[in-house]
Amino acid sequence: MATDLVAQLADSLAKTGVEDGELSYKGQGRKLDDAQSVEGMVKEIQDFKGLQALRLEGNTVGVEAARAIAKALETKSEFKRCYWSDMFTGRLRSEIPPALNSLGDALMLAGARLTVLDLSDNAFGPDGVKGIEKLLKSTACYTLQELRLNNCGMGIGGGKILAASLIQCHKKSSIDGSPLSLKVFVAGRNRLENDGATALAQAFQLIGSLEEVHMPQNGINHPGVTALATAMQHNTSLRILNLNDNTFTEKGAIAMAQALKHLRGIQVINFGDCLVRPAGAIAIAESVLEGLPILKELNLSFGEITEEAALAVASAVKNKSQLEKLDLNGNQLGEDGCKALKDSMEGMNMAELLGSLSDDEGEPEDDDEDEDEDEEEEGLDEEEIEEEEEEEEEEESSGTKLSTPVSAPRPPDVSSFLSFPSPDKLLKLGDKRALLIEQQVDVSDAAKTAEAFLKIASVYKEENNEVKNAVLNSIDALLRKAFSTPSFQGYNFVSSLLVLLGLIKSEDKVKPVLVVPGHLHSLEHVVQQDYFPKENVAVLQAFMSRNNKALDSCGNARNNLQSTLQRVRSEG
């Protein structure tokens, strides 16, 4: 009998959280409309000595009820944890900001120092974020360690308000001598999209203390993913990164792979349903192979990954002694690919760590429509080049008629060369051509640098040493400066290069160039130089080994580049 009483007492204590200063009304389904409806709750809050946490999840709180609860919290200086998820069910959206403002004002008045703020599943939109804006900027949040806002419908606007509030909190707390050291950030299913994610990335980069980031299902594409990747590099204590069900594509995946190289303590990576594609998976595999010694889970499911890339991922986890699960389900391995993957994992005595492959989508089929589109684009490029050459001739002819004297030559002009490249124009820039080009191109912009590289490379002549040397010297000067610039993002350069070569489909509708052997000869030279990051070689190799009509006219140059990439990678 005594044992039963002890058990009941222990159960009661566990429910109310008395032992750790927690008062809980979790999941009671109360409809709290006004002050009268919370009289009992208010008295319990007032009488609770050393209150540190209040659980209101699973109840519905109106404006007047929130004010009454807030009044009771005004004297609770030891208060630390707000578990206030799912507490506005059935309320008008207009009711939520004033309710949150009342509660926030009370915590500030009490001199509380929060460690946990959980407002998940409240669907309050951007206005709800405004309701906690003042709180987030206040001294009450200088000590915040966990911020959970999952499924709140913040949208882009709410994401920007939240980011600005966190940045302000960090700045003010730094001045105060104790910088905000947020450890856990949860904001899945919020429709943040690129702009919201990019704004938050700026806050994350500044904070630099994150250990867990969960942002699944936010409609983020490669620009937002790339911004987050840059921010994650500054959060070197990161253990869990969950970006499930956003659209990386190759660009975002390559950027994120680069970020992973800085995150040796990461344990869980969830990039499932992120469309990382083969090149992205290979880049991620390279990062896993080179580091991540305590990796426990890697999820690259539903990413249009093919057999070759999946096997690269499997090979990369070979020596990860703490690995618990590898998820490659829902990709495009095909029956033979699934068998090869299972055999590979079994050969490493890791078969039990491989998740189910029951939803594999089979080998990818050739997309005839895409090929037709590529052919049309190539045709357009040829026509545009012819038109540009005709326009150039007309401009030169017109310029000759108007110039005085007629025989006066036009001075070397880098802009003219980059607009309409030709071997003759490059040589006419003289011995300082490399410096002139280097000064003309904005090397902080990876896309512009890739475009300039291809324009210079397009006039490469294997049989003409003078032109060949002029091209390679100019390219070396340009790229050496670019890769030595701190703000230059090498993975963005490679992504832009692949887009312009027609090897990646552009999300921004960038039109590929007409690929010529000079492009590949020049690239072969570049990958052997000390300024070119070796981690990008695997990505280039994966794309150059694909069957792609864009490279058909460059048979020998392509073969030579593939051989060099293989050699450089094996040497690395």
XYZ file of C-alpha atoms in Angstrom:
572
model
C 0.000 0.000 0.000
C 2.833 2.353 0.943
C 4.518 1.522 -2.367
C 1.364 2.539 -4.270
C 1.238 5.872 -2.438
C 4.890 6.576 -3.241
C 4.266 5.735 -6.882
C 1.240 8.045 -6.999
C 3.208 10.855 -5.377
C 6.099 10.388 -7.821
C 3.650 10.435 -10.730
C 2.038 13.605 -9.406
C 5.407 15.284 -9.003
C 6.426 14.269 -12.516
C 3.258 15.761 -13.984
C 3.593 19.107 -12.258
C 7.371 19.274 -12.456
C 7.699 20.456 -8.856
C 11.226 19.074 -8.553
C 12.746 21.355 -11.169
C 10.601 24.438 -10.625
C 8.138 23.580 -13.392
C 4.379 24.087 -13.302
C 2.532 22.182 -16.010
C -0.944 22.428 -17.515
C 0.172 20.573 -20.618
C -2.495 18.926 -22.766
C -5.428 19.746 -20.493
C -7.506 21.212 -23.332
C -8.708 24.153 -21.282
C -10.510 27.051 -22.972
C -9.148 30.076 -21.158
C -11.048 33.144 -22.354
C -10.952 35.640 -19.493
C -9.472 36.372 -16.063
C -12.167 34.336 -14.303
C -11.290 31.202 -16.292
C -7.682 31.309 -15.039
C -8.235 32.277 -11.385
C -7.078 28.920 -10.102
C -4.077 28.857 -12.415
C -3.065 32.399 -11.443
C -3.175 31.499 -7.735
C -1.003 28.425 -8.323
C 1.529 30.535 -10.254
C 1.579 33.177 -7.507
C 2.021 30.573 -4.769
C 4.761 28.654 -6.605
C 8.070 29.624 -5.014
C 11.066 29.615 -7.387
C 8.988 29.103 -10.526
C 11.316 28.423 -13.456
C 9.069 26.927 -16.136
C 5.421 27.122 -17.200
C 3.791 24.643 -19.558
C 0.657 25.842 -21.345
C 0.768 23.529 -24.373
C -2.502 22.086 -25.568
C -4.752 24.772 -24.077
C -6.285 27.790 -25.801
C -5.527 31.172 -24.252
C -7.448 34.392 -24.994
C -6.208 37.979 -24.598
C -7.762 38.613 -21.158
C -6.631 35.242 -19.824
C -3.086 35.935 -21.062
C -3.085 39.300 -19.251
C -4.109 37.649 -15.996
C -1.421 34.963 -16.313
C 1.098 37.660 -17.222
C 0.251 39.621 -14.067
C 1.074 36.553 -12.000
C 4.438 36.171 -13.756
C 5.578 39.736 -13.053
C 7.253 38.736 -9.777
C 8.894 35.522 -11.018
C 12.519 36.631 -11.389
C 13.832 33.034 -11.502
C 11.687 32.186 -14.516
C 13.625 30.537 -17.391
C 11.533 28.305 -19.642
C 8.393 29.048 -21.684
C 6.696 25.944 -23.066
C 3.902 27.701 -24.904
C 3.372 25.707 -28.076
C -0.151 25.042 -29.413
C -1.876 27.454 -27.035
C -3.919 29.572 -29.442
C -6.082 26.950 -31.152
C -9.354 28.479 -32.360
C -8.222 32.035 -31.625
C -8.395 34.865 -34.120
C -4.976 35.801 -35.440
C -5.550 39.355 -34.182
C -5.820 38.030 -30.601
C -2.362 36.454 -30.592
C 0.007 39.490 -30.725
C -1.573 41.282 -27.723
C -1.570 38.026 -25.733
C 2.117 37.479 -26.503
C 2.944 41.114 -25.771
C 1.361 40.836 -22.313
C 3.292 37.686 -21.463
C 6.547 39.124 -22.828
C 6.163 42.396 -20.934
C 5.628 40.458 -17.709
C 8.834 38.461 -18.169
C 10.810 41.638 -18.848
C 9.307 43.322 -15.789
C 10.166 40.301 -13.654
C 13.803 40.451 -14.742
C 13.567 36.884 -16.018
C 16.494 35.336 -17.891
C 15.052 32.887 -20.421
C 16.829 29.774 -21.656
C 13.907 28.201 -23.583
C 11.184 29.861 -25.652
C 8.883 27.394 -27.406
C 5.950 28.814 -29.392
C 5.665 26.046 -31.979
C 2.377 25.045 -33.641
C 0.681 28.387 -33.079
C 0.216 29.454 -36.726
C 0.440 33.108 -35.799
C 2.085 34.382 -38.986
C 4.270 37.526 -39.245
C 2.036 39.366 -36.735
C 2.818 36.757 -34.107
C 6.538 37.353 -34.581
C 5.860 41.052 -33.970
C 4.237 39.959 -30.696
C 7.570 38.573 -29.416
C 9.842 41.106 -31.159
C 10.261 43.311 -28.073
C 10.884 40.281 -25.855
C 13.551 38.882 -28.183
C 15.458 42.185 -28.160
C 15.285 42.512 -24.365
C 17.650 41.445 -21.586
C 15.248 38.565 -20.888
C 16.555 36.822 -24.018
C 20.278 37.565 -23.665
C 20.564 34.083 -22.098
C 18.301 32.274 -24.587
C 19.586 28.824 -25.586
C 16.599 27.254 -27.344
C 14.200 29.015 -29.714
C 11.464 26.773 -31.095
C 9.042 28.235 -33.633
C 8.044 25.181 -35.639
C 4.908 25.391 -37.795
C 4.080 29.021 -37.044
C 3.441 30.247 -40.603
C 5.940 33.086 -40.187
C 6.477 33.552 -43.912
C 9.220 35.715 -45.399
C 8.115 38.790 -43.421
C 8.146 36.970 -40.102
C 11.525 35.434 -40.905
C 13.005 38.877 -41.527
C 11.542 40.312 -38.304
C 12.856 37.331 -36.356
C 16.328 37.651 -37.914
C 16.525 41.381 -37.156
C 15.444 40.739 -33.557
C 18.111 38.067 -33.038
C 20.799 40.294 -34.545
C 19.757 43.145 -32.261
C 19.723 40.822 -29.242
C 23.223 39.598 -30.067
C 24.578 43.112 -30.506
C 23.040 44.426 -27.270
C 24.025 41.361 -25.240
C 27.590 41.594 -26.601
C 27.827 45.187 -25.418
C 26.556 43.947 -22.059
C 29.458 41.474 -21.940
C 27.491 38.225 -22.437
C 26.775 37.633 -26.148
C 23.649 35.677 -27.060
C 24.730 32.024 -27.351
C 21.720 30.352 -28.961
C 22.197 26.590 -29.228
C 18.947 25.218 -30.686
C 16.906 26.810 -33.472
C 13.737 25.145 -34.764
C 11.618 26.713 -37.495
C 10.244 24.017 -39.781
C 7.116 24.504 -41.924
C 7.189 28.304 -41.911
C 7.297 29.223 -45.637
C 10.491 31.194 -45.063
C 11.629 30.763 -48.684
C 14.920 32.259 -49.909
C 14.552 35.751 -48.466
C 13.541 34.591 -45.001
C 16.282 31.963 -44.903
C 18.898 34.440 -46.115
C 17.906 36.944 -43.422
C 18.164 34.271 -40.736
C 21.502 33.117 -42.154
C 22.919 36.562 -41.383
C 21.799 36.178 -37.769
C 23.216 32.641 -37.529
C 26.573 33.764 -38.896
C 26.763 36.493 -36.279
C 25.665 34.256 -33.388
C 28.042 31.374 -34.202
C 27.033 29.121 -31.280
C 24.354 26.900 -32.828
C 24.386 23.170 -32.076
C 21.053 22.210 -33.669
C 19.286 23.747 -36.669
C 15.942 22.357 -37.844
C 14.380 24.153 -40.833
C 12.535 21.506 -42.881
C 9.742 22.283 -45.376
C 10.366 25.972 -45.899
C 10.380 26.311 -49.687
C 14.068 27.269 -49.668
C 15.910 27.011 -53.006
C 19.621 27.158 -53.774
C 20.163 30.900 -53.014
C 18.759 30.468 -49.512
C 20.534 27.138 -49.028
C 23.831 28.709 -50.085
C 23.343 31.549 -47.586
C 22.630 29.021 -44.830
C 25.698 27.007 -45.864
C 27.897 30.063 -45.447
C 26.368 30.748 -42.032
C 26.819 27.154 -40.845
C 30.574 27.381 -41.425
C 30.678 29.894 -38.558
C 28.790 27.530 -36.202
C 31.532 24.984 -35.706
C 29.813 23.291 -32.737
C 26.852 22.222 -34.890
C 25.717 18.663 -34.139
C 22.376 18.393 -35.977
C 21.429 19.974 -39.307
C 17.929 19.218 -40.596
C 16.922 20.931 -43.853
C 14.630 18.156 -45.074
C 12.247 18.907 -47.951
C 13.853 22.068 -49.304
C 15.185 22.291 -52.863
C 18.996 22.288 -52.863
C 19.709 21.190 -56.450
C 23.396 20.797 -57.338
C 24.239 24.420 -56.511
C 22.890 24.308 -52.975
C 24.241 20.811 -52.314
C 27.755 21.757 -53.414
C 27.618 24.851 -51.180
C 26.398 22.762 -48.243
C 29.107 20.162 -48.879
C 31.691 22.919 -48.567
C 30.136 23.988 -45.254
C 30.338 20.437 -43.898
C 34.124 20.571 -44.161
C 34.058 23.056 -41.273
C 31.699 20.985 -39.073
C 33.760 18.153 -37.621
C 31.401 17.694 -34.696
C 28.262 17.116 -36.740
C 26.359 13.946 -35.882
C 23.069 14.128 -37.807
C 22.625 15.401 -41.376
C 19.111 15.349 -42.813
C 19.065 16.467 -46.444
C 16.266 14.079 -47.377
C 13.879 15.142 -50.156
C 16.226 18.033 -50.999
C 16.958 17.143 -54.642
C 20.723 17.087 -54.104
C 21.182 15.106 -57.364
C 24.308 13.091 -58.268
C 26.820 15.953 -58.291
C 25.565 17.239 -54.954
C 25.679 13.763 -53.423
C 29.251 13.245 -54.652
C 30.314 16.607 -53.203
C 28.695 15.696 -49.861
C 30.364 12.267 -49.989
C 33.735 13.960 -50.463
C 33.158 16.063 -47.322
C 32.038 13.013 -45.342
C 35.106 11.075 -46.480
C 37.526 13.835 -45.499
C 36.030 14.587 -42.066
C 32.911 14.244 -39.878
C 34.473 11.605 -37.569
C 31.458 11.243 -35.240
C 28.695 11.173 -37.881
C 25.721 9.095 -36.712
C 23.012 9.675 -39.334
C 23.104 10.728 -42.975
C 19.818 11.147 -44.840
C 20.043 11.761 -48.596
C 16.737 10.115 -49.490
C 14.549 11.213 -52.412
C 17.263 13.315 -54.032
C 17.392 11.942 -57.628
C 20.732 10.306 -56.758
C 21.983 7.688 -59.224
C 23.947 4.481 -58.607
C 27.429 5.992 -59.043
C 26.743 8.797 -56.572
C 25.076 6.452 -54.054
C 28.109 4.164 -54.115
C 30.348 7.186 -53.530
C 28.272 8.047 -50.451
C 28.474 4.460 -49.195
C 32.233 4.413 -49.664
C 32.533 7.702 -47.773
C 30.936 6.298 -44.584
C 33.210 3.239 -44.499
C 35.270 4.360 -41.517
C 32.534 6.175 -39.595
C 32.589 4.036 -36.469
C 29.649 5.844 -34.836
C 27.312 5.656 -37.838
C 23.842 4.383 -36.959
C 21.882 4.985 -40.174
C 22.403 5.792 -43.852
C 19.176 6.631 -45.716
C 19.308 6.564 -49.530
C 15.724 5.482 -50.132
C 13.600 6.972 -52.924
C 16.487 7.721 -55.285
C 17.173 6.560 -58.841
C 19.417 3.536 -58.358
C 17.471 0.924 -60.282
C 17.370 -2.759 -59.375
C 21.054 -3.324 -60.147
C 22.023 -0.136 -58.329
C 20.138 -1.151 -55.193
C 21.885 -4.517 -55.237
C 25.279 -2.888 -55.763
C 24.643 -0.513 -52.855
C 23.548 -3.331 -50.548
C 26.593 -5.392 -51.574
C 28.879 -2.420 -50.922
C 27.481 -1.871 -47.427
C 27.619 -5.599 -46.695
C 31.245 -5.706 -47.838
C 32.036 -3.056 -45.225
C 30.062 -4.982 -42.540
C 27.574 -2.105 -42.406
C 24.549 -3.699 -44.085
C 22.345 -3.243 -41.010
C 22.955 0.537 -41.087
C 21.464 0.990 -44.561
C 17.828 2.055 -44.501
C 15.118 0.575 -46.690
C 15.342 1.029 -50.468
C 11.707 0.058 -51.050
C 10.768 3.402 -52.604
C 13.585 3.509 -55.145
C 12.369 5.230 -58.313
C 14.431 3.164 -60.751
C 17.162 4.298 -63.100
C 16.618 7.752 -64.637
C 15.243 7.755 -68.150
C 16.699 9.889 -70.926
C 14.670 13.073 -71.187
C 14.218 13.654 -74.910
C 12.389 16.899 -74.287
C 15.321 18.269 -72.304
C 17.701 17.268 -75.098
C 15.546 19.058 -77.656
C 15.538 22.150 -75.457
C 19.326 21.952 -75.159
C 19.653 21.681 -78.937
C 17.430 24.712 -79.402
C 19.475 26.664 -76.871
C 22.721 25.687 -78.616
C 21.263 26.747 -81.941
C 20.260 30.069 -80.479
C 23.747 30.567 -79.099
C 25.297 30.032 -82.545
C 22.898 32.510 -84.111
C 23.551 35.039 -81.357
C 27.316 34.717 -81.824
C 26.953 35.331 -85.563
C 24.733 38.356 -84.898
C 27.194 39.714 -82.342
C 30.066 39.344 -84.808
C 28.064 41.173 -87.482
C 27.201 43.951 -85.009
C 30.860 44.201 -84.024
C 31.939 44.547 -87.659
C 29.313 47.237 -88.219
C 30.460 49.102 -85.095
C 34.109 48.934 -86.176
C 33.201 50.061 -89.711
C 31.117 52.934 -88.390
C 33.873 53.874 -85.950
C 36.417 54.019 -88.779
C 34.286 56.441 -90.812
C 33.868 58.816 -87.888
C 37.406 58.665 -86.460
C 39.985 61.396 -87.146
C 42.451 60.617 -88.542
C 41.108 57.561 -90.362
C 44.204 55.481 -89.691
C 44.175 55.999 -85.884
C 43.957 52.543 -84.193
C 41.497 51.924 -81.383
C 43.233 51.605 -78.001
C 43.214 48.235 -76.199
C 39.839 47.814 -74.511
C 39.176 45.010 -72.024
C 35.428 45.678 -72.118
C 35.381 45.203 -75.879
C 37.327 41.949 -75.570
C 35.038 40.559 -72.865
C 31.945 41.609 -74.830
C 33.137 40.087 -78.127
C 36.212 37.911 -77.472
C 38.742 37.234 -80.255
C 42.403 36.104 -80.238
C 43.483 39.312 -81.961
C 41.802 41.517 -79.342
C 43.419 39.583 -76.513
C 46.890 39.973 -78.006
C 46.334 43.667 -78.656
C 45.810 44.211 -74.932
C 49.597 43.826 -74.684
C 51.845 42.425 -71.977
C 49.667 43.867 -69.211
C 46.546 42.066 -70.452
C 46.364 39.826 -67.390
C 46.431 42.813 -65.044
C 43.906 44.730 -67.162
C 41.463 41.804 -67.155
C 42.001 41.216 -63.440
C 41.124 44.861 -62.758
C 38.027 44.758 -64.991
C 36.355 41.673 -63.493
C 34.630 41.779 -60.100
C 36.229 38.684 -58.554
C 34.021 38.902 -55.479
C 31.178 37.733 -57.740
C 31.654 34.024 -58.491
C 29.161 34.025 -61.385
C 30.819 36.994 -63.132
C 34.228 35.391 -62.645
C 33.016 32.141 -64.232
C 31.575 34.081 -67.159
C 34.855 35.977 -67.663
C 36.829 32.719 -67.483
C 34.763 31.167 -70.276
C 35.076 34.258 -72.467
C 38.863 34.263 -72.158
C 39.031 30.486 -72.668
C 36.860 30.668 -75.793
C 39.761 32.159 -77.845
C 42.266 29.444 -76.797
C 44.226 28.025 -79.755
C 46.167 24.812 -79.144
C 48.220 25.327 -82.303
C 49.081 28.987 -81.627
C 51.476 29.260 -78.663
C 51.245 33.039 -78.430
C 47.454 32.998 -78.082
C 47.523 29.886 -75.893
C 49.975 31.449 -73.421
C 48.082 34.749 -73.396
C 44.868 32.888 -72.531
C 46.386 30.745 -69.768
C 48.341 33.618 -68.200
C 45.224 35.794 -68.142
C 43.149 32.995 -66.617
C 45.782 32.243 -63.963
C 45.950 35.892 -62.900
C 42.163 36.179 -62.744
C 41.495 32.965 -60.816
C 44.476 33.246 -58.496
C 43.148 36.632 -57.394
C 39.590 35.267 -57.118
C 40.449 32.222 -55.006
C 42.676 34.306 -52.727
C 39.842 36.780 -52.067
C 38.271 35.928 -48.654
C 34.701 36.632 -49.796
C 35.032 34.517 -52.963
C 32.943 31.342 -52.825
C 34.717 28.674 -54.851
C 31.793 26.277 -54.866
C 29.585 28.995 -56.385
C 32.212 29.497 -59.093
C 32.116 25.794 -59.986
C 28.306 25.753 -59.933
C 28.112 28.799 -62.203
C 30.673 27.244 -64.520
C 28.629 24.052 -64.829
C 25.482 26.069 -65.527
C 27.170 28.146 -68.237
C 28.584 24.986 -69.834
C 25.084 23.533 -69.983
C 25.877 20.690 -67.578
C 23.466 21.893 -64.879
C 20.007 23.250 -65.561
C 19.778 26.762 -64.207
C 17.049 27.722 -61.759
C 17.620 31.320 -62.878
C 17.138 30.569 -66.597
C 20.767 31.359 -67.421
C 21.461 30.505 -71.058
C 24.461 28.176 -71.588
C 27.339 29.180 -73.850
C 28.312 27.255 -76.975
C 31.014 24.957 -75.597
C 34.282 24.918 -77.581
C 37.458 22.844 -77.000
C 39.234 25.917 -75.611
C 36.900 25.906 -72.606
C 37.919 22.382 -71.664
C 41.624 22.844 -72.483
C 41.688 25.876 -70.205
C 39.796 24.048 -67.459
C 42.274 21.176 -67.694
C 45.047 23.691 -67.059
C 43.205 25.323 -64.146
C 42.503 22.135 -62.156
C 46.248 21.435 -62.027
C 47.114 24.800 -60.482
C 47.815 25.294 -56.794
C 45.131 27.985 -56.439
C 42.297 25.636 -57.471
C 40.662 23.861 -54.474
C 41.065 20.110 -54.820
C 37.672 19.468 -53.217
C 36.011 20.801 -56.380
C 37.738 18.262 -58.616
C 35.315 15.432 -57.730
C 32.326 17.571 -58.712
C 33.824 18.485 -62.084
C 34.763 14.861 -62.704
C 31.210 13.678 -62.058
C 29.765 16.074 -64.625
C 32.434 15.558 -67.264
C 31.780 11.804 -67.162
C 28.106 12.275 -68.045
C 26.780 11.876 -71.551
C 25.912 15.403 -72.569
C 25.409 16.770 -76.049
C 26.941 20.088 -75.007
C 30.365 18.397 -74.933
C 30.035 16.249 -78.067
C 32.008 18.684 -80.226
C 34.967 18.581 -77.811
C 35.866 14.880 -77.952
C 39.658 14.986 -77.452
C 39.593 17.996 -75.132
C 36.938 16.303 -73.026
C 38.888 13.023 -72.822
C 42.057 14.857 -71.822
C 40.185 16.797 -69.136
C 38.623 13.611 -67.746
C 42.045 11.921 -67.525
C 43.570 14.946 -65.804
C 40.689 15.180 -63.327
C 41.127 11.500 -62.477
C 44.862 11.944 -61.965
C 44.557 15.115 -59.874
C 41.897 13.515 -57.692
C 43.991 10.382 -57.094
C 47.013 12.524 -56.211
C 44.967 14.577 -53.761
